Amino acid sequence: MKLYFHRSLILLSFLLLVVFSLLVAEAEVITLTEETFNDKVKEKDTAWFVRFCVPWCKHCKNLGSLWEDLGKEMEREDEIEVGQVDCGTSKPLCSKVDIHSYPTFKLFYNGEEVAKYQGTRDVESLRTFVLEEAEKAATNSQLEDEKEL
């Protein structure tokens, strides 16, 4: 009986580890909804690079794991988050942020849209864009804060 319990405990631990690993692997890209979008993109001193897609779009499907790969790459950056919005289930949100084609990639900083990405669709190009634009947005925000003082 002890041996059976021990084996069951080991199996259960292994399964929990696998489930936890899968959850952590998905955490690099945060799904945003109508309920969460505004609060998230308004986080102080945080850039949000957001992909807007719909499930039926062939161009969105052709991205494959690109957005998840970018999320993993950007995980090291403290003040940059990678998000995604399903415009099929969040139509009012997508209309509000002026989404008319898919996929659309936008960078938000302190709640404001600061840039729209229209370049090459590879991880390095996306990463370079978001780092450069987030730095510009942070500098502009800091200058505005200093003006207010």
PDB file of C-alpha atoms in Angstrom:
ATOM      1  CA  MET A   1       0.000   0.000   0.000  1.00  0.00           C
ATOM      2  CA  LYS A   2       2.851   2.412   0.846  1.00  0.00           C
ATOM      3  CA  LEU A   3       4.514   1.713  -2.500  1.00  0.00           C
ATOM      4  CA  TYR A   4       1.269   2.406  -4.379  1.00  0.00           C
ATOM      5  CA  PHE A   5       0.802   5.690  -2.499  1.00  0.00           C
ATOM      6  CA  HIS A   6       4.419   6.681  -3.172  1.00  0.00           C
ATOM      7  CA  ARG A   7       4.086   5.994  -6.918  1.00  0.00           C
ATOM      8  CA  SER A   8       0.806   7.919  -7.067  1.00  0.00           C
ATOM      9  CA  LEU A   9       2.391  10.868  -5.312  1.00  0.00           C
ATOM     10  CA  ILE A  10       5.311  10.878  -7.760  1.00  0.00           C
ATOM     11  CA  LEU A  11       2.940  10.699 -10.730  1.00  0.00           C
ATOM     12  CA  LEU A  12       0.783  13.507  -9.352  1.00  0.00           C
ATOM     13  CA  SER A  13       3.860  15.678  -8.749  1.00  0.00           C
ATOM     14  CA  PHE A  14       5.055  15.061 -12.279  1.00  0.00           C
ATOM     15  CA  LEU A  15       1.665  15.957 -13.765  1.00  0.00           C
ATOM     16  CA  LEU A  16       1.497  19.165 -11.722  1.00  0.00           C
ATOM     17  CA  LEU A  17       4.987  20.094 -12.904  1.00  0.00           C
ATOM     18  CA  VAL A  18       3.987  19.554 -16.548  1.00  0.00           C
ATOM     19  CA  VAL A  19       0.802  21.640 -16.167  1.00  0.00           C
ATOM     20  CA  PHE A  20       2.699  24.417 -14.390  1.00  0.00           C
ATOM     21  CA  SER A  21       5.378  24.439 -17.102  1.00  0.00           C
ATOM     22  CA  LEU A  22       2.730  24.791 -19.802  1.00  0.00           C
ATOM     23  CA  LEU A  23       1.091  27.675 -17.961  1.00  0.00           C
ATOM     24  CA  VAL A  24       4.395  29.474 -17.473  1.00  0.00           C
ATOM     25  CA  ALA A  25       5.337  28.966 -21.124  1.00  0.00           C
ATOM     26  CA  GLU A  26       2.158  30.765 -22.176  1.00  0.00           C
ATOM     27  CA  ALA A  27       2.612  33.642 -19.714  1.00  0.00           C
ATOM     28  CA  GLU A  28       4.900  35.700 -21.981  1.00  0.00           C
ATOM     29  CA  VAL A  29       1.936  36.871 -24.092  1.00  0.00           C
ATOM     30  CA  ILE A  30      -0.973  38.238 -22.102  1.00  0.00           C
ATOM     31  CA  THR A  31      -4.463  38.012 -23.548  1.00  0.00           C
ATOM     32  CA  LEU A  32      -6.265  41.307 -23.139  1.00  0.00           C
ATOM     33  CA  THR A  33     -10.039  41.719 -23.191  1.00  0.00           C
ATOM     34  CA  GLU A  34     -12.481  44.603 -23.039  1.00  0.00           C
ATOM     35  CA  GLU A  35     -12.429  44.181 -19.266  1.00  0.00           C
ATOM     36  CA  THR A  36      -8.637  44.194 -18.855  1.00  0.00           C
ATOM     37  CA  PHE A  37      -7.258  46.245 -21.756  1.00  0.00           C
ATOM     38  CA  ASN A  38      -7.548  49.775 -20.339  1.00  0.00           C
ATOM     39  CA  ASP A  39      -6.152  48.930 -16.908  1.00  0.00           C
ATOM     40  CA  LYS A  40      -3.218  47.036 -18.375  1.00  0.00           C
ATOM     41  CA  VAL A  41      -2.128  49.522 -21.050  1.00  0.00           C
ATOM     42  CA  LYS A  42      -2.437  52.398 -18.557  1.00  0.00           C
ATOM     43  CA  GLU A  43       0.148  50.851 -16.221  1.00  0.00           C
ATOM     44  CA  LYS A  44       2.616  53.612 -15.345  1.00  0.00           C
ATOM     45  CA  ASP A  45       5.945  53.496 -17.177  1.00  0.00           C
ATOM     46  CA  THR A  46       5.050  50.283 -18.998  1.00  0.00           C
ATOM     47  CA  ALA A  47       4.991  49.755 -22.747  1.00  0.00           C
ATOM     48  CA  TRP A  48       2.449  47.300 -24.152  1.00  0.00           C
ATOM     49  CA  PHE A  49       3.055  45.869 -27.610  1.00  0.00           C
ATOM     50  CA  VAL A  50      -0.300  44.442 -28.665  1.00  0.00           C
ATOM     51  CA  ARG A  51      -1.309  42.227 -31.566  1.00  0.00           C
ATOM     52  CA  PHE A  52      -4.911  42.586 -32.755  1.00  0.00           C
ATOM     53  CA  CYS A  53      -6.181  39.556 -34.685  1.00  0.00           C
ATOM     54  CA  VAL A  54      -9.242  37.460 -35.467  1.00  0.00           C
ATOM     55  CA  PRO A  55      -9.228  33.650 -35.564  1.00  0.00           C
ATOM     56  CA  TRP A  56     -10.436  33.425 -39.189  1.00  0.00           C
ATOM     57  CA  CYS A  57      -7.726  35.690 -40.663  1.00  0.00           C
ATOM     58  CA  LYS A  58      -5.235  33.813 -42.848  1.00  0.00           C
ATOM     59  CA  HIS A  59      -2.556  36.481 -42.263  1.00  0.00           C
ATOM     60  CA  CYS A  60      -2.959  36.066 -38.491  1.00  0.00           C
ATOM     61  CA  LYS A  61      -2.734  32.295 -38.852  1.00  0.00           C
ATOM     62  CA  ASN A  62       0.397  32.671 -41.006  1.00  0.00           C
ATOM     63  CA  LEU A  63       2.160  34.353 -38.071  1.00  0.00           C
ATOM     64  CA  GLY A  64       2.396  30.909 -36.468  1.00  0.00           C
ATOM     65  CA  SER A  65       4.321  31.137 -33.196  1.00  0.00           C
ATOM     66  CA  LEU A  66       5.859  34.542 -34.014  1.00  0.00           C
ATOM     67  CA  TRP A  67       3.979  36.440 -31.297  1.00  0.00           C
ATOM     68  CA  GLU A  68       4.703  33.816 -28.644  1.00  0.00           C
ATOM     69  CA  ASP A  69       8.357  33.764 -29.706  1.00  0.00           C
ATOM     70  CA  LEU A  70       8.468  37.550 -29.358  1.00  0.00           C
ATOM     71  CA  GLY A  71       6.831  37.266 -25.932  1.00  0.00           C
ATOM     72  CA  LYS A  72       9.541  34.868 -24.798  1.00  0.00           C
ATOM     73  CA  GLU A  73      12.237  37.139 -26.209  1.00  0.00           C
ATOM     74  CA  MET A  74      10.802  40.202 -24.445  1.00  0.00           C
ATOM     75  CA  GLU A  75      10.354  38.436 -21.107  1.00  0.00           C
ATOM     76  CA  ARG A  76      13.755  39.813 -20.027  1.00  0.00           C
ATOM     77  CA  GLU A  77      12.542  43.399 -20.444  1.00  0.00           C
ATOM     78  CA  ASP A  78      11.120  44.739 -17.184  1.00  0.00           C
ATOM     79  CA  GLU A  79       8.862  47.483 -18.495  1.00  0.00           C
ATOM     80  CA  ILE A  80       7.668  45.979 -21.773  1.00  0.00           C
ATOM     81  CA  GLU A  81       4.703  43.628 -22.000  1.00  0.00           C
ATOM     82  CA  VAL A  82       3.478  41.697 -25.013  1.00  0.00           C
ATOM     83  CA  GLY A  83      -0.270  41.311 -25.353  1.00  0.00           C
ATOM     84  CA  GLN A  84      -2.886  40.125 -27.774  1.00  0.00           C
ATOM     85  CA  VAL A  85      -6.525  40.950 -28.405  1.00  0.00           C
ATOM     86  CA  ASP A  86      -9.007  38.695 -30.178  1.00  0.00           C
ATOM     87  CA  CYS A  87     -11.080  41.176 -32.169  1.00  0.00           C
ATOM     88  CA  GLY A  88     -13.637  38.454 -32.843  1.00  0.00           C
ATOM     89  CA  THR A  89     -14.672  38.501 -29.187  1.00  0.00           C
ATOM     90  CA  SER A  90     -13.655  42.101 -28.401  1.00  0.00           C
ATOM     91  CA  LYS A  91     -15.117  44.021 -31.367  1.00  0.00           C
ATOM     92  CA  PRO A  92     -15.984  47.214 -29.418  1.00  0.00           C
ATOM     93  CA  LEU A  93     -12.427  47.419 -28.052  1.00  0.00           C
ATOM     94  CA  CYS A  94     -10.905  46.951 -31.502  1.00  0.00           C
ATOM     95  CA  SER A  95     -13.175  49.651 -32.929  1.00  0.00           C
ATOM     96  CA  LYS A  96     -12.213  51.992 -30.088  1.00  0.00           C
ATOM     97  CA  VAL A  97      -8.476  51.620 -30.833  1.00  0.00           C
ATOM     98  CA  ASP A  98      -9.071  51.993 -34.580  1.00  0.00           C
ATOM     99  CA  ILE A  99      -8.391  48.467 -35.832  1.00  0.00           C
ATOM    100  CA  HIS A 100      -9.474  48.013 -39.463  1.00  0.00           C
ATOM    101  CA  SER A 101      -7.237  45.207 -40.722  1.00  0.00           C
ATOM    102  CA  TYR A 102      -5.594  42.101 -39.336  1.00  0.00           C
ATOM    103  CA  PRO A 103      -3.104  41.585 -37.960  1.00  0.00           C
ATOM    104  CA  THR A 104      -2.428  45.024 -36.517  1.00  0.00           C
ATOM    105  CA  PHE A 105       0.446  45.661 -34.092  1.00  0.00           C
ATOM    106  CA  LYS A 106       0.332  48.727 -31.830  1.00  0.00           C
ATOM    107  CA  LEU A 107       2.543  50.002 -29.048  1.00  0.00           C
ATOM    108  CA  PHE A 108       0.932  51.724 -26.068  1.00  0.00           C
ATOM    109  CA  TYR A 109       2.721  53.632 -23.307  1.00  0.00           C
ATOM    110  CA  ASN A 110       0.999  54.967 -20.188  1.00  0.00           C
ATOM    111  CA  GLY A 111      -2.349  54.300 -21.858  1.00  0.00           C
ATOM    112  CA  GLU A 112      -1.614  56.128 -25.096  1.00  0.00           C
ATOM    113  CA  GLU A 113      -0.971  54.657 -28.519  1.00  0.00           C
ATOM    114  CA  VAL A 114       2.546  55.724 -29.455  1.00  0.00           C
ATOM    115  CA  ALA A 115       3.353  53.681 -32.568  1.00  0.00           C
ATOM    116  CA  LYS A 116       1.955  51.257 -35.105  1.00  0.00           C
ATOM    117  CA  TYR A 117       4.255  48.555 -36.476  1.00  0.00           C
ATOM    118  CA  GLN A 118       4.248  48.008 -40.229  1.00  0.00           C
ATOM    119  CA  GLY A 119       7.615  46.377 -40.806  1.00  0.00           C
ATOM    120  CA  THR A 120       8.935  42.901 -41.446  1.00  0.00           C
ATOM    121  CA  ARG A 121       7.281  40.142 -39.464  1.00  0.00           C
ATOM    122  CA  ASP A 122      10.167  38.440 -37.718  1.00  0.00           C
ATOM    123  CA  VAL A 123      11.145  38.384 -34.058  1.00  0.00           C
ATOM    124  CA  GLU A 124      14.275  40.512 -34.389  1.00  0.00           C
ATOM    125  CA  SER A 125      12.535  43.284 -36.357  1.00  0.00           C
ATOM    126  CA  LEU A 126       9.609  43.363 -33.929  1.00  0.00           C
ATOM    127  CA  ARG A 127      11.970  43.340 -30.942  1.00  0.00           C
ATOM    128  CA  THR A 128      14.075  46.196 -32.333  1.00  0.00           C
ATOM    129  CA  PHE A 129      10.953  48.243 -33.062  1.00  0.00           C
ATOM    130  CA  VAL A 130       9.427  47.801 -29.611  1.00  0.00           C
ATOM    131  CA  LEU A 131      12.694  48.545 -27.791  1.00  0.00           C
ATOM    132  CA  GLU A 132      13.338  51.715 -29.808  1.00  0.00           C
ATOM    133  CA  GLU A 133       9.761  53.008 -29.639  1.00  0.00           C
ATOM    134  CA  ALA A 134       9.361  52.173 -25.945  1.00  0.00           C
ATOM    135  CA  GLU A 135      12.562  54.075 -25.174  1.00  0.00           C
ATOM    136  CA  LYS A 136      11.303  57.112 -27.139  1.00  0.00           C
ATOM    137  CA  ALA A 137       7.956  56.967 -25.334  1.00  0.00           C
ATOM    138  CA  ALA A 138       9.638  56.698 -21.923  1.00  0.00           C
ATOM    139  CA  THR A 139      11.903  59.661 -22.704  1.00  0.00           C
ATOM    140  CA  ASN A 140       8.947  61.765 -23.901  1.00  0.00           C
ATOM    141  CA  SER A 141       6.956  60.834 -20.822  1.00  0.00           C
ATOM    142  CA  GLN A 142       9.843  61.776 -18.544  1.00  0.00           C
ATOM    143  CA  LEU A 143      10.231  65.139 -20.313  1.00  0.00           C
ATOM    144  CA  GLU A 144       6.512  65.837 -19.899  1.00  0.00           C
ATOM    145  CA  ASP A 145       6.712  64.939 -16.205  1.00  0.00           C
ATOM    146  CA  GLU A 146       9.638  67.327 -15.771  1.00  0.00           C
ATOM    147  CA  LYS A 147       7.702  70.129 -17.499  1.00  0.00           C
ATOM    148  CA  GLU A 148       4.868  69.682 -15.011  1.00  0.00           C
ATOM    149  CA  LEU A 149       7.275  70.203 -12.100  1.00  0.00           C
TER     150      LEU A 149
END
